[in-house]
Short mmCIF file of C-alpha atoms in Angstrom, two decimals:
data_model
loop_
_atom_site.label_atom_id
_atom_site.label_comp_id
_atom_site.label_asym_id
_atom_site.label_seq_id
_atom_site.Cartn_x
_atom_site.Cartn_y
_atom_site.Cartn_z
CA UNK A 1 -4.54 -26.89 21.04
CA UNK A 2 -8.59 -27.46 20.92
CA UNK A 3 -9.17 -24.96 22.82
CA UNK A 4 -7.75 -21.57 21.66
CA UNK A 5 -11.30 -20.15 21.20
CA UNK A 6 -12.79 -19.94 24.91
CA UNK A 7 -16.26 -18.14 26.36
CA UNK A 8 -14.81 -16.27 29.03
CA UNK A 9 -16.97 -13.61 30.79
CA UNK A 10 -15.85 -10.47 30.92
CA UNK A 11 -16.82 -7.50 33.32
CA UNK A 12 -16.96 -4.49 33.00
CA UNK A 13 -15.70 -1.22 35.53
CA UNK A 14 -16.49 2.57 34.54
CA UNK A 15 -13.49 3.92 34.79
CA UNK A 16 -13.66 7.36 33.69
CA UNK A 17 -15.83 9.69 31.21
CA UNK A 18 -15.96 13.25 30.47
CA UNK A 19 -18.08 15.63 28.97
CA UNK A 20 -18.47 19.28 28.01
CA UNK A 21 -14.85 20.19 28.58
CA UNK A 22 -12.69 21.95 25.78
CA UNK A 23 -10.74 19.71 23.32
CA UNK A 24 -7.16 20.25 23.87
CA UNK A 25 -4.82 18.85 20.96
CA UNK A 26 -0.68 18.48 21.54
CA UNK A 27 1.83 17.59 19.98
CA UNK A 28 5.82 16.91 20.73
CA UNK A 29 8.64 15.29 19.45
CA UNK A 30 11.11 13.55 20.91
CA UNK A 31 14.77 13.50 19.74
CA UNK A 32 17.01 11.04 19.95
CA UNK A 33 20.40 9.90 18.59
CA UNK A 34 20.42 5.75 18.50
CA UNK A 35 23.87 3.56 19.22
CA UNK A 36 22.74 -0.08 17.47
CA UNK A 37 20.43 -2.53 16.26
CA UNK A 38 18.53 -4.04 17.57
CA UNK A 39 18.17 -1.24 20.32
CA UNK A 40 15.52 -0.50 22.40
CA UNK A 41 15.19 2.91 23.69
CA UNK A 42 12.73 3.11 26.54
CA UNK A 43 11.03 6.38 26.40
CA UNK A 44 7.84 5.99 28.63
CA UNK A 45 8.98 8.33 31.30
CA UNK A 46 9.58 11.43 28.14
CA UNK A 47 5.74 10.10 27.08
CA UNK A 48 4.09 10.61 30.79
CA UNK A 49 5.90 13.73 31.22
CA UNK A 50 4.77 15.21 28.18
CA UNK A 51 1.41 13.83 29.14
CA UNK A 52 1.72 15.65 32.14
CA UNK A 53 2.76 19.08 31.16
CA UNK A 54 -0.17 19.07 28.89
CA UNK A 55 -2.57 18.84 31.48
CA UNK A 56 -4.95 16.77 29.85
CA UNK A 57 -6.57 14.50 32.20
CA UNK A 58 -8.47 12.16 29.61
CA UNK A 59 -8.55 11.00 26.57
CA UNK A 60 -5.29 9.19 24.57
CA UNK A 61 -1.81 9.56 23.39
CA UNK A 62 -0.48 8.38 20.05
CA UNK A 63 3.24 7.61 20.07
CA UNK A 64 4.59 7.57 16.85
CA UNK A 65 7.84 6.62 14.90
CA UNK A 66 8.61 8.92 11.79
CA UNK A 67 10.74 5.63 10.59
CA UNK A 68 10.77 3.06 8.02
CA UNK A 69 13.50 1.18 10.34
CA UNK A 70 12.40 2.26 13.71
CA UNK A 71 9.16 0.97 15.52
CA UNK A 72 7.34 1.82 18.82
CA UNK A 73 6.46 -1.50 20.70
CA UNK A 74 5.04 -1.69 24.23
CA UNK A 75 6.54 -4.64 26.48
CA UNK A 76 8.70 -5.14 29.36
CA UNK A 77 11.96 -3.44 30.11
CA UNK A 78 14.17 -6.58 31.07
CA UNK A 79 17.37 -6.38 29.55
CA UNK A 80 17.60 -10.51 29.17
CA UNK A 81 13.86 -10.47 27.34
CA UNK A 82 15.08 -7.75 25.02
CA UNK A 83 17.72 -10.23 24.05
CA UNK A 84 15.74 -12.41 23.22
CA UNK A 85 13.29 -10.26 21.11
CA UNK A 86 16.85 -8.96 18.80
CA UNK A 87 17.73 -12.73 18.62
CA UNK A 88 14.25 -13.66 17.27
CA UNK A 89 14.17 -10.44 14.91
CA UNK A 90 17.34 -11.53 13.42
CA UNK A 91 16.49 -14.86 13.22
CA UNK A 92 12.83 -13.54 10.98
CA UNK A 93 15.14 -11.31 8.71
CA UNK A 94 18.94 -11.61 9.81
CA UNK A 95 21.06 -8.42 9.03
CA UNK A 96 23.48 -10.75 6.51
CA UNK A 97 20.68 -12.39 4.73
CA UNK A 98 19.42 -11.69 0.89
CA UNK A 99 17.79 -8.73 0.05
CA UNK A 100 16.75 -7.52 -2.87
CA UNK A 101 16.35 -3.89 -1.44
CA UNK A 102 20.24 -4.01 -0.88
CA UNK A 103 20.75 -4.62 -4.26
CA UNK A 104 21.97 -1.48 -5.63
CA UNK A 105 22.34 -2.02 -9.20
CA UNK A 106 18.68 -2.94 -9.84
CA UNK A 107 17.17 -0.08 -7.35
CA UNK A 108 15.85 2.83 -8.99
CA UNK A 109 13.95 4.75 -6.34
CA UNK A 110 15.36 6.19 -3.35
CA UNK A 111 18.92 5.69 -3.52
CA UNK A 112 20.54 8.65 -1.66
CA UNK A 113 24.45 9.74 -1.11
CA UNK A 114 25.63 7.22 1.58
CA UNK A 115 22.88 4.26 1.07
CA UNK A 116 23.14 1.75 3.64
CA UNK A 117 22.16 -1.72 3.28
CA UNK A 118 19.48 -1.81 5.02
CA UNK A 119 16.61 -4.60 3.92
CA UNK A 120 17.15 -6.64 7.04
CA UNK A 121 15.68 -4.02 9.12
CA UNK A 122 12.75 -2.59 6.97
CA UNK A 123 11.68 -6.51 7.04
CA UNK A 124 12.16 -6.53 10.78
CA UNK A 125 10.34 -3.49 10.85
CA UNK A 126 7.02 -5.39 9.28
CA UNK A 127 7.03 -7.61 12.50
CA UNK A 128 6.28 -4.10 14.19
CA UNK A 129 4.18 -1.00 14.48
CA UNK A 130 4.60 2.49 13.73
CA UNK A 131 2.04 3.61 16.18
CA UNK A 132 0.75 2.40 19.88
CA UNK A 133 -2.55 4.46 21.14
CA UNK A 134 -2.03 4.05 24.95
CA UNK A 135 -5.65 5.96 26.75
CA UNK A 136 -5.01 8.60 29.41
CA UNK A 137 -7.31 8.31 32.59
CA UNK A 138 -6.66 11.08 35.57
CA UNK A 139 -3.46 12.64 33.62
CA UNK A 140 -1.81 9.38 33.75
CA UNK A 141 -0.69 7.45 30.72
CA UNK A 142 -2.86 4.14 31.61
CA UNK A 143 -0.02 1.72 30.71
CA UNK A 144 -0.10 -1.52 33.10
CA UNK A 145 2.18 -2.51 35.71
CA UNK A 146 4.89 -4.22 33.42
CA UNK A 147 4.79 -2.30 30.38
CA UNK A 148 6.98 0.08 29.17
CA UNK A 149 6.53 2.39 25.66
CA UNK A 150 9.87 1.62 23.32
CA UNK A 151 11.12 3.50 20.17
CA UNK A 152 12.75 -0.13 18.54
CA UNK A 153 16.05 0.63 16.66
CA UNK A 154 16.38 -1.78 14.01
CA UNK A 155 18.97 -0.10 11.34
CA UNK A 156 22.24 1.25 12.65
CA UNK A 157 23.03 4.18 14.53
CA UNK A 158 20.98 7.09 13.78
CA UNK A 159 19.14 10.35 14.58
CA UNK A 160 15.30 9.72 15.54
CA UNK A 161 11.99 11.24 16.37
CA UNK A 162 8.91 9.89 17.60
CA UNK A 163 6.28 12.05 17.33
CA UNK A 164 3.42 12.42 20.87
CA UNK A 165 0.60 13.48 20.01
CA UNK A 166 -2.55 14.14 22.93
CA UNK A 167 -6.29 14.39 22.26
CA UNK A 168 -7.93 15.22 25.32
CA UNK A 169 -9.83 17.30 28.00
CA UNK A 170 -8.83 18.37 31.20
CA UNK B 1 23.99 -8.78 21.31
CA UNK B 2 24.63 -7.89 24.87
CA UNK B 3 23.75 -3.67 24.26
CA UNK B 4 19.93 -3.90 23.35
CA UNK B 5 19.03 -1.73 25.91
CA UNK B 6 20.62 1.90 26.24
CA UNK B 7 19.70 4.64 27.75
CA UNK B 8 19.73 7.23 25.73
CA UNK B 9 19.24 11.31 25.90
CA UNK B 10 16.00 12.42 24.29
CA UNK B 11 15.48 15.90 23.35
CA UNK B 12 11.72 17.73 23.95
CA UNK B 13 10.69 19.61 20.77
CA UNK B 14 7.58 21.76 20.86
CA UNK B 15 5.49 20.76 17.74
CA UNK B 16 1.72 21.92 18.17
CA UNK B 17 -0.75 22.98 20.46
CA UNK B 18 -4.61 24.10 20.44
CA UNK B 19 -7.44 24.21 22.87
CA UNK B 20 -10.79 25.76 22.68
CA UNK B 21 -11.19 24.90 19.06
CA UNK B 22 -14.46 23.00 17.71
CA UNK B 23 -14.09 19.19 17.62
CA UNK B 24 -14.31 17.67 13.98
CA UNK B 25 -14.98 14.24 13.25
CA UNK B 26 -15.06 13.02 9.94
CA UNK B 27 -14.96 9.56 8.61
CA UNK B 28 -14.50 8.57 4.64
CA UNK B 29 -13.52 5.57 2.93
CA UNK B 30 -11.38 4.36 0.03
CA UNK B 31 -12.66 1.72 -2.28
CA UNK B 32 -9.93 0.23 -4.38
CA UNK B 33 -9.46 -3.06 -6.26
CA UNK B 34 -6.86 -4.69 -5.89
CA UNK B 35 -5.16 -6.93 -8.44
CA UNK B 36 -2.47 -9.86 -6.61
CA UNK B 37 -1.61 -10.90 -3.68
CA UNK B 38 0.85 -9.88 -1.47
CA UNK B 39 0.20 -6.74 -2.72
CA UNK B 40 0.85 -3.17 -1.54
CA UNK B 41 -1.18 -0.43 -2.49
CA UNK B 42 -0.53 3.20 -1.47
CA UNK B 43 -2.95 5.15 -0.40
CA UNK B 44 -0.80 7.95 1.21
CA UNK B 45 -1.92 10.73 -1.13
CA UNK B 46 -5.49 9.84 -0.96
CA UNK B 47 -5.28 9.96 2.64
CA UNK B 48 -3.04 13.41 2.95
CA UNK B 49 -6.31 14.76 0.33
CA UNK B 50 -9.13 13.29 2.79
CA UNK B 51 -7.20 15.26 5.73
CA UNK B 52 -6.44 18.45 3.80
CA UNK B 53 -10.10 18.95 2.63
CA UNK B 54 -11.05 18.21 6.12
CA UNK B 55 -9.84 21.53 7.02
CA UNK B 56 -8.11 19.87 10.26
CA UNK B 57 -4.91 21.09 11.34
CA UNK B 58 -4.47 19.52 14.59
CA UNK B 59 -5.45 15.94 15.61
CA UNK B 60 -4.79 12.65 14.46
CA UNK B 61 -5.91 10.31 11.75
CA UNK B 62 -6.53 6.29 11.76
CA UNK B 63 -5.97 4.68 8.52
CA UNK B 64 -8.37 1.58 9.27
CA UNK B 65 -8.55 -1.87 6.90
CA UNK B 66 -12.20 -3.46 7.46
CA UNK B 67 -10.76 -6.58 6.07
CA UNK B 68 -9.17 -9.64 7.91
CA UNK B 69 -6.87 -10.39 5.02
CA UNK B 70 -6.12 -7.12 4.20
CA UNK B 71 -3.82 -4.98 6.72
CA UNK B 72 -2.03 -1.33 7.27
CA UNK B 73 1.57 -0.90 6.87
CA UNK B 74 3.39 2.00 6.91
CA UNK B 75 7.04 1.86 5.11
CA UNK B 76 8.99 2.96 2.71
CA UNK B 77 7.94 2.85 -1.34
CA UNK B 78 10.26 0.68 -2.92
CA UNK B 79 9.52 -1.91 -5.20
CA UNK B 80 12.12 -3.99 -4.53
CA UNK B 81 11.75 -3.70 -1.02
CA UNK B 82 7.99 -4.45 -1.23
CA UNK B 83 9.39 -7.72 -2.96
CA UNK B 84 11.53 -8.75 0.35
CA UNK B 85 8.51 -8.46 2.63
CA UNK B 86 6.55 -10.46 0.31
CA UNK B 87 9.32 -13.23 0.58
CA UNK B 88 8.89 -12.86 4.07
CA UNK B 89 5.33 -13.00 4.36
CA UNK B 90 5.49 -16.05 2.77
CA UNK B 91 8.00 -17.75 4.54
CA UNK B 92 5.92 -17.26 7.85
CA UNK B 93 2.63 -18.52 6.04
CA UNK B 94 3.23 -19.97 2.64
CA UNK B 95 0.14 -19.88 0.03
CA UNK B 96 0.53 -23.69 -0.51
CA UNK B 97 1.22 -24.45 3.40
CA UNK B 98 -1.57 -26.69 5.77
CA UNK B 99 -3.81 -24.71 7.47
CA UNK B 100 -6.80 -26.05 9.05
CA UNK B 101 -9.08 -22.99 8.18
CA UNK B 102 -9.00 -24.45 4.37
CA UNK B 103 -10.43 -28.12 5.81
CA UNK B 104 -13.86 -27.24 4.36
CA UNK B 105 -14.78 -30.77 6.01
CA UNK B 106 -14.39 -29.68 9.42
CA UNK B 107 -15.46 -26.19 9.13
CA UNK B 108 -18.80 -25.42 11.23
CA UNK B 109 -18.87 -21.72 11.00
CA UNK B 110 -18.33 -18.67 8.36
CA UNK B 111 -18.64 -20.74 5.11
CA UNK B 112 -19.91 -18.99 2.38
CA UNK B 113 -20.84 -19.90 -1.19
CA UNK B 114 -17.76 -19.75 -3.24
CA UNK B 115 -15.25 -19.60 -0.17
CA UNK B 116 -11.53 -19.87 -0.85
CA UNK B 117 -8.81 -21.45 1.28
CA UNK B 118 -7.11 -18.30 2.38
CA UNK B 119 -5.75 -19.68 6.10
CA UNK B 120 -2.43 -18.15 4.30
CA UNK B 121 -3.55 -14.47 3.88
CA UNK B 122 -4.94 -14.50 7.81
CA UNK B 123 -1.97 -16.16 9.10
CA UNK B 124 0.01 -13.40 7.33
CA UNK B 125 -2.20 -10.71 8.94
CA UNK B 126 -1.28 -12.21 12.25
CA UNK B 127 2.22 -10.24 11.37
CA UNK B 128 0.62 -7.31 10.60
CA UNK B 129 -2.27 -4.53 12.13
CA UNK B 130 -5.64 -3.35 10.64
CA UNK B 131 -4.90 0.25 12.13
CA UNK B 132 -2.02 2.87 12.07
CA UNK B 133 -2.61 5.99 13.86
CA UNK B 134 -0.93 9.24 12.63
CA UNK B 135 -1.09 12.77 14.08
CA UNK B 136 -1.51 15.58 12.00
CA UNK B 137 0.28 18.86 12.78
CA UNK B 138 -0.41 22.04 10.64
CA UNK B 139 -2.63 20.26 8.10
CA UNK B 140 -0.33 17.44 7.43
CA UNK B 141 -0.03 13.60 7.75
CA UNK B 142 3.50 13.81 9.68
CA UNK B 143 4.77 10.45 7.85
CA UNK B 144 8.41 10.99 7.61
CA UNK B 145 10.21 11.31 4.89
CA UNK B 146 10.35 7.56 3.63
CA UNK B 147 6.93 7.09 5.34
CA UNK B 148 4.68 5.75 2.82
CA UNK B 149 0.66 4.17 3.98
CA UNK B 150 -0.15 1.27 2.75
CA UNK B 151 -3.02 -1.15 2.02
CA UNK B 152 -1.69 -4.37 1.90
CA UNK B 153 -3.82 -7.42 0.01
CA UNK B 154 -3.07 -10.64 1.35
CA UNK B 155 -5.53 -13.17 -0.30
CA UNK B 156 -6.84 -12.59 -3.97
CA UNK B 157 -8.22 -9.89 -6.21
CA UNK B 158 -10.86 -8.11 -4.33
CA UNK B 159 -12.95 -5.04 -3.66
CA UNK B 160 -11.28 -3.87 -0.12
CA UNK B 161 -12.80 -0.49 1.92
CA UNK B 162 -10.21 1.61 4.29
CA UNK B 163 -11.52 4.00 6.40
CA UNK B 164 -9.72 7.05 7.17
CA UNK B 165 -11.09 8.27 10.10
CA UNK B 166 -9.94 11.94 11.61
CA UNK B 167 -10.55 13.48 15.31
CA UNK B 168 -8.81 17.12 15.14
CA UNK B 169 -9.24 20.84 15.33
CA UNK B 170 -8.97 23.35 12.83
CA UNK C 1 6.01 -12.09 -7.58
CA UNK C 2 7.35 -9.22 -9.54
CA UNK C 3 3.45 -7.30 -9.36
CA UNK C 4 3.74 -6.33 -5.65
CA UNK C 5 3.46 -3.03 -5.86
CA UNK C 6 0.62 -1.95 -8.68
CA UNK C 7 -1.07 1.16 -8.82
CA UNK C 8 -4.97 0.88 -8.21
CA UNK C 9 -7.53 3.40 -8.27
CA UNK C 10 -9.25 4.12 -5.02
CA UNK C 11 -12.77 5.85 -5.06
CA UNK C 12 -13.70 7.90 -2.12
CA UNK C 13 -17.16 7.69 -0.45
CA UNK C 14 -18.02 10.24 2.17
CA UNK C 15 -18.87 8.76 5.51
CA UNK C 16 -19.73 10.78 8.05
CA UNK C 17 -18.90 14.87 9.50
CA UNK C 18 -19.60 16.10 12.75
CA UNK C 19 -18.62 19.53 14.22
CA UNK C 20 -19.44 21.54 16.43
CA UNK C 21 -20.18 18.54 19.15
CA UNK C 22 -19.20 18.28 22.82
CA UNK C 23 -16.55 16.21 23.22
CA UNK C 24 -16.82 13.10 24.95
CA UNK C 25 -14.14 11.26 26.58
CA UNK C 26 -15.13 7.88 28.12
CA UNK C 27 -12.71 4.87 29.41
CA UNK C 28 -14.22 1.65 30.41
CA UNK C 29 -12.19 -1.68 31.36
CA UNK C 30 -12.99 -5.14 30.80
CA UNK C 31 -11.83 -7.60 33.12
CA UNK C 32 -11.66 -11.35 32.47
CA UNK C 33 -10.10 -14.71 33.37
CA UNK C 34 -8.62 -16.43 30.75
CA UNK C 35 -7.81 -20.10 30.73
CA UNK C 36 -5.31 -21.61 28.63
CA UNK C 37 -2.53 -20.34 25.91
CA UNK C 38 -3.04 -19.04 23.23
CA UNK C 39 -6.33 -18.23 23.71
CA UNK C 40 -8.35 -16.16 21.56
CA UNK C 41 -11.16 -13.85 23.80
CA UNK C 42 -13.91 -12.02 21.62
CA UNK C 43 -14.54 -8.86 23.12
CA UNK C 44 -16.53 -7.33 20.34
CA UNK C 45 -19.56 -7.34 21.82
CA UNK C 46 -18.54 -5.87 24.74
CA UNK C 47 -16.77 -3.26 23.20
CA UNK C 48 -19.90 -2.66 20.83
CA UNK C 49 -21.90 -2.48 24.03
CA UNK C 50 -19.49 0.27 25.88
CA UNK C 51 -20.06 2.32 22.64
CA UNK C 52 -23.80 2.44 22.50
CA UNK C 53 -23.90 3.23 26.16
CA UNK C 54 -21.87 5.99 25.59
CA UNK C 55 -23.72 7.37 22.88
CA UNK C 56 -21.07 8.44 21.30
CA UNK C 57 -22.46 8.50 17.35
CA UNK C 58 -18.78 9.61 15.61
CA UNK C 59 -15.36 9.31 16.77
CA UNK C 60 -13.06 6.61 17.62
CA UNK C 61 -12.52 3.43 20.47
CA UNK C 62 -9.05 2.54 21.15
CA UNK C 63 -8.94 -1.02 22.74
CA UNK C 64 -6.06 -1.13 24.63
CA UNK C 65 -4.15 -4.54 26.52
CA UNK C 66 -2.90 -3.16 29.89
CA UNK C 67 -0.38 -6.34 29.28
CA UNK C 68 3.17 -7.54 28.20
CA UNK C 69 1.83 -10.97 27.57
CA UNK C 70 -1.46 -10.70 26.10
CA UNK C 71 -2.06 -8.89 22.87
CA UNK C 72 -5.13 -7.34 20.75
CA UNK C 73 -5.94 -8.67 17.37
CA UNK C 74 -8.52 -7.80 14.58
CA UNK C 75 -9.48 -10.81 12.51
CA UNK C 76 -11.92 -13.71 12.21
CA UNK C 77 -13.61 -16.00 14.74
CA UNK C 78 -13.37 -19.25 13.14
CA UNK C 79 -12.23 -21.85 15.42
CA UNK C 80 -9.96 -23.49 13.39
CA UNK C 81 -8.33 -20.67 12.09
CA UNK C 82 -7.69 -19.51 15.61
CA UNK C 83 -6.08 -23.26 15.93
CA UNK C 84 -3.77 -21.87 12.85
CA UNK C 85 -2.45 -19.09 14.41
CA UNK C 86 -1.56 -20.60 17.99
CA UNK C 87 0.56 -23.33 15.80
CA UNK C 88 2.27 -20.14 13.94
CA UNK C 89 2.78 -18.26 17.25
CA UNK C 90 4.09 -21.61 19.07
CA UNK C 91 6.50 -22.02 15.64
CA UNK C 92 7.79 -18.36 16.09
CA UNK C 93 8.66 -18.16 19.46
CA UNK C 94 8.18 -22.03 21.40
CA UNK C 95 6.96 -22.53 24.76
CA UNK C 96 9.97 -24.79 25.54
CA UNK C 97 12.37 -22.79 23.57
CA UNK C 98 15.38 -21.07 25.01
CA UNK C 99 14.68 -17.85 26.16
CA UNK C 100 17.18 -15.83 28.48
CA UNK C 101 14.42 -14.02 30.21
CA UNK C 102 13.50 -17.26 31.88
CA UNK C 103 17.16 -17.63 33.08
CA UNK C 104 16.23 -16.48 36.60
CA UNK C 105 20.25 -16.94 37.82
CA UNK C 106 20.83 -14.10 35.73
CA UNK C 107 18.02 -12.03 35.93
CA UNK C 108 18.43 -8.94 37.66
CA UNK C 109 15.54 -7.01 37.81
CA UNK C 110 11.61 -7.65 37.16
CA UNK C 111 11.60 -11.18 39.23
CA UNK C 112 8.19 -11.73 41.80
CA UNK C 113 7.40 -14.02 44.03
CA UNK C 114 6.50 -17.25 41.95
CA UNK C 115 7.69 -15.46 38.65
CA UNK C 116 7.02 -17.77 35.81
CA UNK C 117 8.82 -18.95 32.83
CA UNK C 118 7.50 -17.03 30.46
CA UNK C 119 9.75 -15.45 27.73
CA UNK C 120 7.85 -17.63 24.73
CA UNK C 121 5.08 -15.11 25.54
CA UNK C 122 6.68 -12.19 25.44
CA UNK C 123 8.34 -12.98 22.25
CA UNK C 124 5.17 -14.24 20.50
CA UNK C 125 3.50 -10.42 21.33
CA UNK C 126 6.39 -9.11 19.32
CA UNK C 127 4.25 -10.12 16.70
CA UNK C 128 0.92 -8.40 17.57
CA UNK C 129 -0.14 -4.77 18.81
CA UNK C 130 -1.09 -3.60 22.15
CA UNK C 131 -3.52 -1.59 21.06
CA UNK C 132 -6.01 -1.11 18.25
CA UNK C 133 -8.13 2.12 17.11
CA UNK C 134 -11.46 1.55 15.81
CA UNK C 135 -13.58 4.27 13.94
CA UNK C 136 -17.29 4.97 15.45
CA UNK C 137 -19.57 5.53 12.75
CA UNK C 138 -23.64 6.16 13.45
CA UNK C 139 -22.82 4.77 16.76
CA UNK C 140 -20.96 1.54 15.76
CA UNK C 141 -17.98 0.14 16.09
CA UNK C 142 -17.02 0.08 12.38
CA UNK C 143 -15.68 -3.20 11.89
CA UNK C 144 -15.87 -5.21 8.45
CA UNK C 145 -17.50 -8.07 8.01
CA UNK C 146 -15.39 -10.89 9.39
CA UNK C 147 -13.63 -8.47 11.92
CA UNK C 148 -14.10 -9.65 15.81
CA UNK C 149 -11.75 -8.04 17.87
CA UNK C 150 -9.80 -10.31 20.63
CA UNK C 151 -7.61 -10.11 23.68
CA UNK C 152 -4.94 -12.83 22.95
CA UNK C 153 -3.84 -14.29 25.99
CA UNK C 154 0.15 -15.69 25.11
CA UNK C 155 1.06 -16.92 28.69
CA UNK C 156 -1.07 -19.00 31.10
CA UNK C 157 -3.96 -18.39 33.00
CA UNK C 158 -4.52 -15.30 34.19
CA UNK C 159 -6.69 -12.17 35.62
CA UNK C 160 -6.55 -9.62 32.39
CA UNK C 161 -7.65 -6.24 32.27
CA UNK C 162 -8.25 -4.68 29.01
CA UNK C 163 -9.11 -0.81 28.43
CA UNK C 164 -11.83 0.47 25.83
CA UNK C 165 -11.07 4.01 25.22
CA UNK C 166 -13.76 6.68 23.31
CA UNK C 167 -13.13 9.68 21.65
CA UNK C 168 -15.94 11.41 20.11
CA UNK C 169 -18.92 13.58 19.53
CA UNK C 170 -22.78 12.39 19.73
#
């Protein structure tokens, strides 16, 4: 434990770099209906596609979740680690435990036809992000050889759109 | 437990597009004092101003905390709510837990007149991220509907500085 | 704990415009070897150092982990603060907890030659962000005063590759 704080040397490879080309901003969404929670719903194939289409060869993409209860997390698509990420989200804020958020009677903001208790994942959802900025080098979303862009359900099953948004040049 | 991974159908909606526009980049910050700790203060409206007077309406925006005990959240504005992940955030890293940052003894670097033992409020942050990226699309922060930006004090009162920093097209 | 949510005035201080720039795109990577988990790697100066050679004077650098099992984090470089998190990250998710990802008689997809046991750091990263975006302001990477940034290695020793991504104008 002495040593978490280590010189290492780093190097450094040019990779790519572009200049003088026209700015090309994008944006899609992508829509999707969830089935439960915790749910991971790997969309990195929708991202590179989009990616593609656009014809942007550098620059970045910003994958975003329009949620409160949904979150975009990059990591590996193995259905036995995924497991084990729900177990330890519901271990951090378990969907039966004490919120204050699902009390009703004191809320006074937000309360809408149909109200689900919900606190569980909205405290998840701090463990999270709402956005991942993933670069773009020769049209290709530069994401490395295990990882893999997920929208993270973390309420129940619902209609949801992430928002991927490009700033680039060809 | 055993459905965490699904595949699910996602739908392509166009959003946005522009090329061959001007570049802008503009950078301002927000200055705020804040009063407790945890403590969530929303800057949503300030940041929606910053991007409408930009003139932007295509591009993104990072909502950036220059402090290490201070983070970026986006989610919903609920008091009561905001209450749970305070609970939580304490759980994790409790203000009255052991944390070797607040040996003043052993401390070599970073000590400055006055300093406070706040391993607590960087332990929290650990949970947390200093940026959230959002695209903009026809002018406006798309934050969904429950989507609220916040700049979350983890330590004491103090002066804290976001930077709002856009890269779009008009 | 009733105060978390309190309205505070924020003051806005212009930064910095630019328009009407070329656009420049620039990707670099940083390769290192780290040496023990968790380890905390300060790449600040490097990324600092990929930003003046760009000469990019406004914009934005994403830095960007090209791994499942090694995260980037903003905060401070104090070594026994580092020692603080580690212990919270090891409490969270325990190297010799139970994780089904390292159940290799069940595994069914994602195993290598000499694939390692390492679902504690996957399930630590839940925690922290892949990526994080940095505003460029008078050609510097704008980071407060305590802010280094740092590739987190979670897992064991290891080749790591790290992307620092630019958008901006000079």
């Amino acid at each position: 434990m002495e040593r978490t704080l280590t010189s290492v040397t780093t190097r450094r490879d040019g990779v790519a770099s572009s200049a003088g080309s026209e700015t090309i901003v994008l944006c899609e969404s992508l829509s999707t209906e969830t089935t439960c929670a915790p749910e991971f719903i790997d969309i990195s194939d929708e991202v590179q596609r989009i990616v593609s289409d656009s014809g942007v060869q550098f620059g970045q993409v910003t994958v975003y979740s329009t949620h409160t209860t949904a979150a975009i997390k990059v990591n590996e698509n193995e259905p036995l680690l995924l497991q084990d990420m729900a177990r330890i989200l519901n271990q951090l804020a378990p969907l039966h435990g004490e919120y204050e958020h699902n009390d009703f009677t004191r809320r006074t903001v937000n309360i809408e036809e149909g109200e689900c208790r919900n606190g569980h994942a909205h405290c998840q959802h701090l463990f999270l992000s709402t956005s991942e900025t993933i670069p773009i080098i020769d049209g290709r979303v530069s994401t490395g050889q295990w990882q893999r862009i997920f929208l993270v359900e973390l309420d129940q099953p619902r209609q949801r759109r992430v928002l991927v948004n490009i700033v680039g040049v060809k």
